[in-house]
Amino acid sequence: MKKKRIFWAVIFVLLTVSAVVVITQQSETFSVGSFLGYCRSARPLWLVTAFVCMLGFIFFEGLAIRVIARGLGYSCPLPNAMAYSASDIFLSAITPSATGGQPACAYCMVRDGLPLAMTSVTLLLNLVMYTLSIVLLSVCSLVFFPSAFSAFGGVSKGLILTGVIIQMALTGGLLLLIFRGQTAIRLAGKGLHLLNRMHLIKNVEQRQEKLTRLAQDYQACAASIRTHRRMLLPAFLCNLVQRTCTILVTVCVFLAVGGNWRQSLDVFATQSLVITGSNCIPIPGAVGVSDYLFLDSFGRYFHDPASIDLLTRGISFYICVCISAIITWLWLLADKKKKERTQ
């Protein structure tokens, strides 16, 4: 497993370097001088606010996990919850489709002594709330700010609509698994057999067993939801604020470099759609895809969108991932020392 993580970490670094090189070389307006000029001329207060919003992305995921765990009757100190959040964000960033995030988070929670069944329910429920918040922000951006969507090119519009469809399908699938588990298993089983007849997959029986175990986890989640309904709204709001924080980084950078207040909501909606569109491509951290969507849409707001893209992504993503990696590493060191003292 460590070799696999190292492999994807290397791929992530290579993609990041490649994306930066392509952005800087393809942009007619970008130069190192213009980028440094943007950084020097930016209003410090708004840049600080952008950093606070970036930290809020880590904080509110941890808070959502803590709210759900406490709602299920288990203690979850806030520092520990921040470590769970950081591990999720870090591993999600360096693995395709964020597949490494939840397993890493679950590992930390179990290492802290939380029951595996409760950990599964907590992360499943948090995933549902996270996906719902993405869908809500995406749909609101499309409905209330159609001009933001129309500013994108044809390829970008296709990516955004695909992202919205995927997120809505994921939400529907999660809710179906939770509240109609047996129905979901039957439908998934038929799909597996169809793919097997088309010679697209093998080992149908093993996959069916995994689906059955997954359905059991989701049924446990459904039972927890029926018993602990009071935690649902706070958990959803934490996830909604978390998603809002990462979008607000772009708004703060926009205002830092002299953007107009009256365009702030348009910038918010545009960035929301950028994130939605980048979610449909299984690339670690959506590196390259997010940059393409940003450059395609933000030219009407910035004279040099490449510089602003590097500044915005630098704060909202790359620095965030680095901080999350450091928090995860510190937690692992502390946990290792704690285990050694108890032996």
JSON list of C-alpha atoms in Angstrom, two decimals, residues 32-164:
[
{"chain": "A", "resi": 32, "resn": "VAL", "atom": "CA", "xyz": [7.37, 35.83, -13.83]},
{"chain": "A", "resi": 33, "resn": "GLY", "atom": "CA", "xyz": [7.50, 39.59, -13.41]},
{"chain": "A", "resi": 34, "resn": "SER", "atom": "CA", "xyz": [3.74, 40.00, -13.84]},
{"chain": "A", "resi": 35, "resn": "PHE", "atom": "CA", "xyz": [3.09, 37.19, -11.37]},
{"chain": "A", "resi": 36, "resn": "LEU", "atom": "CA", "xyz": [5.39, 38.72, -8.75]},
{"chain": "A", "resi": 37, "resn": "GLY", "atom": "CA", "xyz": [3.81, 42.10, -9.49]},
{"chain": "A", "resi": 38, "resn": "TYR", "atom": "CA", "xyz": [0.35, 40.69, -8.75]},
{"chain": "A", "resi": 39, "resn": "CYS", "atom": "CA", "xyz": [1.62, 39.22, -5.49]},
{"chain": "A", "resi": 40, "resn": "ARG", "atom": "CA", "xyz": [3.30, 42.48, -4.41]},
{"chain": "A", "resi": 41, "resn": "SER", "atom": "CA", "xyz": [0.35, 44.67, -5.32]},
{"chain": "A", "resi": 42, "resn": "ALA", "atom": "CA", "xyz": [-2.27, 42.44, -3.72]},
{"chain": "A", "resi": 43, "resn": "ARG", "atom": "CA", "xyz": [-4.04, 43.81, -0.67]},
{"chain": "A", "resi": 44, "resn": "PRO", "atom": "CA", "xyz": [-2.57, 41.97, 2.35]},
{"chain": "A", "resi": 45, "resn": "LEU", "atom": "CA", "xyz": [-5.86, 41.84, 4.27]},
{"chain": "A", "resi": 46, "resn": "TRP", "atom": "CA", "xyz": [-7.64, 39.96, 1.47]},
{"chain": "A", "resi": 47, "resn": "LEU", "atom": "CA", "xyz": [-4.71, 37.59, 1.00]},
{"chain": "A", "resi": 48, "resn": "VAL", "atom": "CA", "xyz": [-4.78, 36.81, 4.72]},
{"chain": "A", "resi": 49, "resn": "THR", "atom": "CA", "xyz": [-8.52, 36.23, 4.44]},
{"chain": "A", "resi": 50, "resn": "ALA", "atom": "CA", "xyz": [-7.87, 33.83, 1.55]},
{"chain": "A", "resi": 51, "resn": "PHE", "atom": "CA", "xyz": [-5.45, 31.88, 3.75]},
{"chain": "A", "resi": 52, "resn": "VAL", "atom": "CA", "xyz": [-8.04, 31.79, 6.56]},
{"chain": "A", "resi": 53, "resn": "CYS", "atom": "CA", "xyz": [-10.62, 30.41, 4.13]},
{"chain": "A", "resi": 54, "resn": "MET", "atom": "CA", "xyz": [-8.14, 27.76, 3.03]},
{"chain": "A", "resi": 55, "resn": "LEU", "atom": "CA", "xyz": [-7.63, 26.72, 6.65]},
{"chain": "A", "resi": 56, "resn": "GLY", "atom": "CA", "xyz": [-11.40, 26.72, 7.03]},
{"chain": "A", "resi": 57, "resn": "PHE", "atom": "CA", "xyz": [-11.56, 24.00, 4.39]},
{"chain": "A", "resi": 58, "resn": "ILE", "atom": "CA", "xyz": [-9.53, 21.73, 6.67]},
{"chain": "A", "resi": 59, "resn": "PHE", "atom": "CA", "xyz": [-11.25, 22.87, 9.86]},
{"chain": "A", "resi": 60, "resn": "PHE", "atom": "CA", "xyz": [-14.86, 22.41, 8.78]},
{"chain": "A", "resi": 61, "resn": "GLU", "atom": "CA", "xyz": [-14.35, 18.88, 7.46]},
{"chain": "A", "resi": 62, "resn": "GLY", "atom": "CA", "xyz": [-12.86, 17.97, 10.81]},
{"chain": "A", "resi": 63, "resn": "LEU", "atom": "CA", "xyz": [-15.76, 19.68, 12.55]},
{"chain": "A", "resi": 64, "resn": "ALA", "atom": "CA", "xyz": [-18.26, 17.73, 10.40]},
{"chain": "A", "resi": 65, "resn": "ILE", "atom": "CA", "xyz": [-16.59, 14.43, 11.34]},
{"chain": "A", "resi": 66, "resn": "ARG", "atom": "CA", "xyz": [-16.63, 15.46, 15.00]},
{"chain": "A", "resi": 67, "resn": "VAL", "atom": "CA", "xyz": [-20.32, 16.42, 14.85]},
{"chain": "A", "resi": 68, "resn": "ILE", "atom": "CA", "xyz": [-21.28, 13.07, 13.34]},
{"chain": "A", "resi": 69, "resn": "ALA", "atom": "CA", "xyz": [-19.10, 11.02, 15.72]},
{"chain": "A", "resi": 70, "resn": "ARG", "atom": "CA", "xyz": [-20.45, 12.83, 18.76]},
{"chain": "A", "resi": 71, "resn": "GLY", "atom": "CA", "xyz": [-23.97, 12.47, 17.40]},
{"chain": "A", "resi": 72, "resn": "LEU", "atom": "CA", "xyz": [-23.41, 8.71, 17.29]},
{"chain": "A", "resi": 73, "resn": "GLY", "atom": "CA", "xyz": [-22.31, 8.81, 20.93]},
{"chain": "A", "resi": 74, "resn": "TYR", "atom": "CA", "xyz": [-18.52, 8.67, 20.59]},
{"chain": "A", "resi": 75, "resn": "SER", "atom": "CA", "xyz": [-15.91, 11.10, 21.85]},
{"chain": "A", "resi": 76, "resn": "CYS", "atom": "CA", "xyz": [-13.94, 12.88, 19.16]},
{"chain": "A", "resi": 77, "resn": "PRO", "atom": "CA", "xyz": [-11.59, 15.63, 20.40]},
{"chain": "A", "resi": 78, "resn": "LEU", "atom": "CA", "xyz": [-11.26, 18.52, 17.97]},
{"chain": "A", "resi": 79, "resn": "PRO", "atom": "CA", "xyz": [-7.46, 18.12, 17.43]},
{"chain": "A", "resi": 80, "resn": "ASN", "atom": "CA", "xyz": [-8.02, 14.47, 16.48]},
{"chain": "A", "resi": 81, "resn": "ALA", "atom": "CA", "xyz": [-10.83, 15.47, 14.11]},
{"chain": "A", "resi": 82, "resn": "MET", "atom": "CA", "xyz": [-8.46, 17.94, 12.43]},
{"chain": "A", "resi": 83, "resn": "ALA", "atom": "CA", "xyz": [-5.98, 15.10, 11.88]},
{"chain": "A", "resi": 84, "resn": "TYR", "atom": "CA", "xyz": [-8.72, 12.96, 10.31]},
{"chain": "A", "resi": 85, "resn": "SER", "atom": "CA", "xyz": [-9.65, 15.83, 8.02]},
{"chain": "A", "resi": 86, "resn": "ALA", "atom": "CA", "xyz": [-6.03, 16.51, 7.05]},
{"chain": "A", "resi": 87, "resn": "SER", "atom": "CA", "xyz": [-5.36, 12.87, 6.18]},
{"chain": "A", "resi": 88, "resn": "ASP", "atom": "CA", "xyz": [-8.50, 12.78, 4.03]},
{"chain": "A", "resi": 89, "resn": "ILE", "atom": "CA", "xyz": [-7.59, 15.99, 2.16]},
{"chain": "A", "resi": 90, "resn": "PHE", "atom": "CA", "xyz": [-3.95, 14.98, 1.64]},
{"chain": "A", "resi": 91, "resn": "LEU", "atom": "CA", "xyz": [-4.60, 11.45, 0.33]},
{"chain": "A", "resi": 92, "resn": "SER", "atom": "CA", "xyz": [-7.61, 12.61, -1.70]},
{"chain": "A", "resi": 93, "resn": "ALA", "atom": "CA", "xyz": [-5.40, 15.13, -3.48]},
{"chain": "A", "resi": 94, "resn": "ILE", "atom": "CA", "xyz": [-2.75, 12.66, -4.59]},
{"chain": "A", "resi": 95, "resn": "THR", "atom": "CA", "xyz": [-5.00, 9.75, -5.65]},
{"chain": "A", "resi": 96, "resn": "PRO", "atom": "CA", "xyz": [-7.35, 9.49, -8.66]},
{"chain": "A", "resi": 97, "resn": "SER", "atom": "CA", "xyz": [-10.96, 10.48, -7.92]},
{"chain": "A", "resi": 98, "resn": "ALA", "atom": "CA", "xyz": [-9.93, 11.07, -4.28]},
{"chain": "A", "resi": 99, "resn": "THR", "atom": "CA", "xyz": [-10.02, 7.29, -3.66]},
{"chain": "A", "resi": 100, "resn": "GLY", "atom": "CA", "xyz": [-7.31, 7.36, -0.99]},
{"chain": "A", "resi": 101, "resn": "GLY", "atom": "CA", "xyz": [-8.89, 9.97, 1.28]},
{"chain": "A", "resi": 102, "resn": "GLN", "atom": "CA", "xyz": [-11.54, 8.05, 3.19]},
{"chain": "A", "resi": 103, "resn": "PRO", "atom": "CA", "xyz": [-9.40, 4.91, 3.78]},
{"chain": "A", "resi": 104, "resn": "ALA", "atom": "CA", "xyz": [-6.67, 7.11, 5.24]},
{"chain": "A", "resi": 105, "resn": "CYS", "atom": "CA", "xyz": [-9.19, 8.93, 7.42]},
{"chain": "A", "resi": 106, "resn": "ALA", "atom": "CA", "xyz": [-10.68, 5.60, 8.58]},
{"chain": "A", "resi": 107, "resn": "TYR", "atom": "CA", "xyz": [-7.20, 4.32, 9.41]},
{"chain": "A", "resi": 108, "resn": "CYS", "atom": "CA", "xyz": [-6.54, 7.32, 11.67]},
{"chain": "A", "resi": 109, "resn": "MET", "atom": "CA", "xyz": [-9.92, 6.99, 13.39]},
{"chain": "A", "resi": 110, "resn": "VAL", "atom": "CA", "xyz": [-9.48, 3.28, 14.09]},
{"chain": "A", "resi": 111, "resn": "ARG", "atom": "CA", "xyz": [-5.93, 3.90, 15.33]},
{"chain": "A", "resi": 112, "resn": "ASP", "atom": "CA", "xyz": [-7.45, 6.33, 17.81]},
{"chain": "A", "resi": 113, "resn": "GLY", "atom": "CA", "xyz": [-9.64, 3.55, 19.17]},
{"chain": "A", "resi": 114, "resn": "LEU", "atom": "CA", "xyz": [-12.92, 4.39, 17.45]},
{"chain": "A", "resi": 115, "resn": "PRO", "atom": "CA", "xyz": [-14.96, 1.30, 16.47]},
{"chain": "A", "resi": 116, "resn": "LEU", "atom": "CA", "xyz": [-14.68, 0.30, 12.82]},
{"chain": "A", "resi": 117, "resn": "ALA", "atom": "CA", "xyz": [-18.46, 0.11, 12.40]},
{"chain": "A", "resi": 118, "resn": "MET", "atom": "CA", "xyz": [-18.92, 3.64, 13.77]},
{"chain": "A", "resi": 119, "resn": "THR", "atom": "CA", "xyz": [-16.04, 4.90, 11.61]},
{"chain": "A", "resi": 120, "resn": "SER", "atom": "CA", "xyz": [-17.67, 3.47, 8.48]},
{"chain": "A", "resi": 121, "resn": "VAL", "atom": "CA", "xyz": [-21.02, 5.06, 9.32]},
{"chain": "A", "resi": 122, "resn": "THR", "atom": "CA", "xyz": [-19.39, 8.43, 10.11]},
{"chain": "A", "resi": 123, "resn": "LEU", "atom": "CA", "xyz": [-17.45, 8.59, 6.86]},
{"chain": "A", "resi": 124, "resn": "LEU", "atom": "CA", "xyz": [-20.36, 7.35, 4.75]},
{"chain": "A", "resi": 125, "resn": "LEU", "atom": "CA", "xyz": [-22.69, 9.93, 6.23]},
{"chain": "A", "resi": 126, "resn": "ASN", "atom": "CA", "xyz": [-20.08, 12.65, 5.81]},
{"chain": "A", "resi": 127, "resn": "LEU", "atom": "CA", "xyz": [-19.63, 11.62, 2.17]},
{"chain": "A", "resi": 128, "resn": "VAL", "atom": "CA", "xyz": [-23.38, 12.00, 1.59]},
{"chain": "A", "resi": 129, "resn": "MET", "atom": "CA", "xyz": [-23.39, 15.48, 3.15]},
{"chain": "A", "resi": 130, "resn": "TYR", "atom": "CA", "xyz": [-20.28, 16.48, 1.20]},
{"chain": "A", "resi": 131, "resn": "THR", "atom": "CA", "xyz": [-21.81, 15.38, -2.10]},
{"chain": "A", "resi": 132, "resn": "LEU", "atom": "CA", "xyz": [-25.12, 17.09, -1.33]},
{"chain": "A", "resi": 133, "resn": "SER", "atom": "CA", "xyz": [-23.30, 20.36, -0.63]},
{"chain": "A", "resi": 134, "resn": "ILE", "atom": "CA", "xyz": [-21.48, 20.15, -3.99]},
{"chain": "A", "resi": 135, "resn": "VAL", "atom": "CA", "xyz": [-24.76, 19.50, -5.81]},
{"chain": "A", "resi": 136, "resn": "LEU", "atom": "CA", "xyz": [-26.50, 22.38, -4.03]},
{"chain": "A", "resi": 137, "resn": "LEU", "atom": "CA", "xyz": [-23.76, 24.89, -4.85]},
{"chain": "A", "resi": 138, "resn": "SER", "atom": "CA", "xyz": [-23.51, 23.70, -8.46]},
{"chain": "A", "resi": 139, "resn": "VAL", "atom": "CA", "xyz": [-27.25, 23.83, -9.11]},
{"chain": "A", "resi": 140, "resn": "CYS", "atom": "CA", "xyz": [-27.58, 27.24, -7.44]},
{"chain": "A", "resi": 141, "resn": "SER", "atom": "CA", "xyz": [-24.73, 28.58, -9.59]},
{"chain": "A", "resi": 142, "resn": "LEU", "atom": "CA", "xyz": [-26.36, 27.27, -12.77]},
{"chain": "A", "resi": 143, "resn": "VAL", "atom": "CA", "xyz": [-29.85, 28.52, -11.87]},
{"chain": "A", "resi": 144, "resn": "PHE", "atom": "CA", "xyz": [-29.09, 31.92, -10.36]},
{"chain": "A", "resi": 145, "resn": "PHE", "atom": "CA", "xyz": [-25.97, 32.83, -12.36]},
{"chain": "A", "resi": 146, "resn": "PRO", "atom": "CA", "xyz": [-26.54, 31.54, -15.91]},
{"chain": "A", "resi": 147, "resn": "SER", "atom": "CA", "xyz": [-24.14, 34.20, -17.23]},
{"chain": "A", "resi": 148, "resn": "ALA", "atom": "CA", "xyz": [-21.32, 32.51, -15.32]},
{"chain": "A", "resi": 149, "resn": "PHE", "atom": "CA", "xyz": [-22.02, 29.24, -17.13]},
{"chain": "A", "resi": 150, "resn": "SER", "atom": "CA", "xyz": [-22.43, 30.89, -20.53]},
{"chain": "A", "resi": 151, "resn": "ALA", "atom": "CA", "xyz": [-18.96, 32.46, -20.21]},
{"chain": "A", "resi": 152, "resn": "PHE", "atom": "CA", "xyz": [-17.32, 29.03, -20.49]},
{"chain": "A", "resi": 153, "resn": "GLY", "atom": "CA", "xyz": [-16.33, 27.47, -23.81]},
{"chain": "A", "resi": 154, "resn": "GLY", "atom": "CA", "xyz": [-17.99, 24.40, -25.29]},
{"chain": "A", "resi": 155, "resn": "VAL", "atom": "CA", "xyz": [-15.57, 21.83, -23.82]},
{"chain": "A", "resi": 156, "resn": "SER", "atom": "CA", "xyz": [-15.75, 23.45, -20.40]},
{"chain": "A", "resi": 157, "resn": "LYS", "atom": "CA", "xyz": [-19.55, 23.48, -20.47]},
{"chain": "A", "resi": 158, "resn": "GLY", "atom": "CA", "xyz": [-19.48, 19.77, -21.27]},
{"chain": "A", "resi": 159, "resn": "LEU", "atom": "CA", "xyz": [-17.17, 19.10, -18.32]},
{"chain": "A", "resi": 160, "resn": "ILE", "atom": "CA", "xyz": [-19.35, 21.15, -15.97]},
{"chain": "A", "resi": 161, "resn": "LEU", "atom": "CA", "xyz": [-22.59, 19.45, -17.02]},
{"chain": "A", "resi": 162, "resn": "THR", "atom": "CA", "xyz": [-20.90, 16.05, -16.78]},
{"chain": "A", "resi": 163, "resn": "GLY", "atom": "CA", "xyz": [-19.67, 16.95, -13.31]},
{"chain": "A", "resi": 164, "resn": "VAL", "atom": "CA", "xyz": [-23.16, 17.98, -12.21]}
]
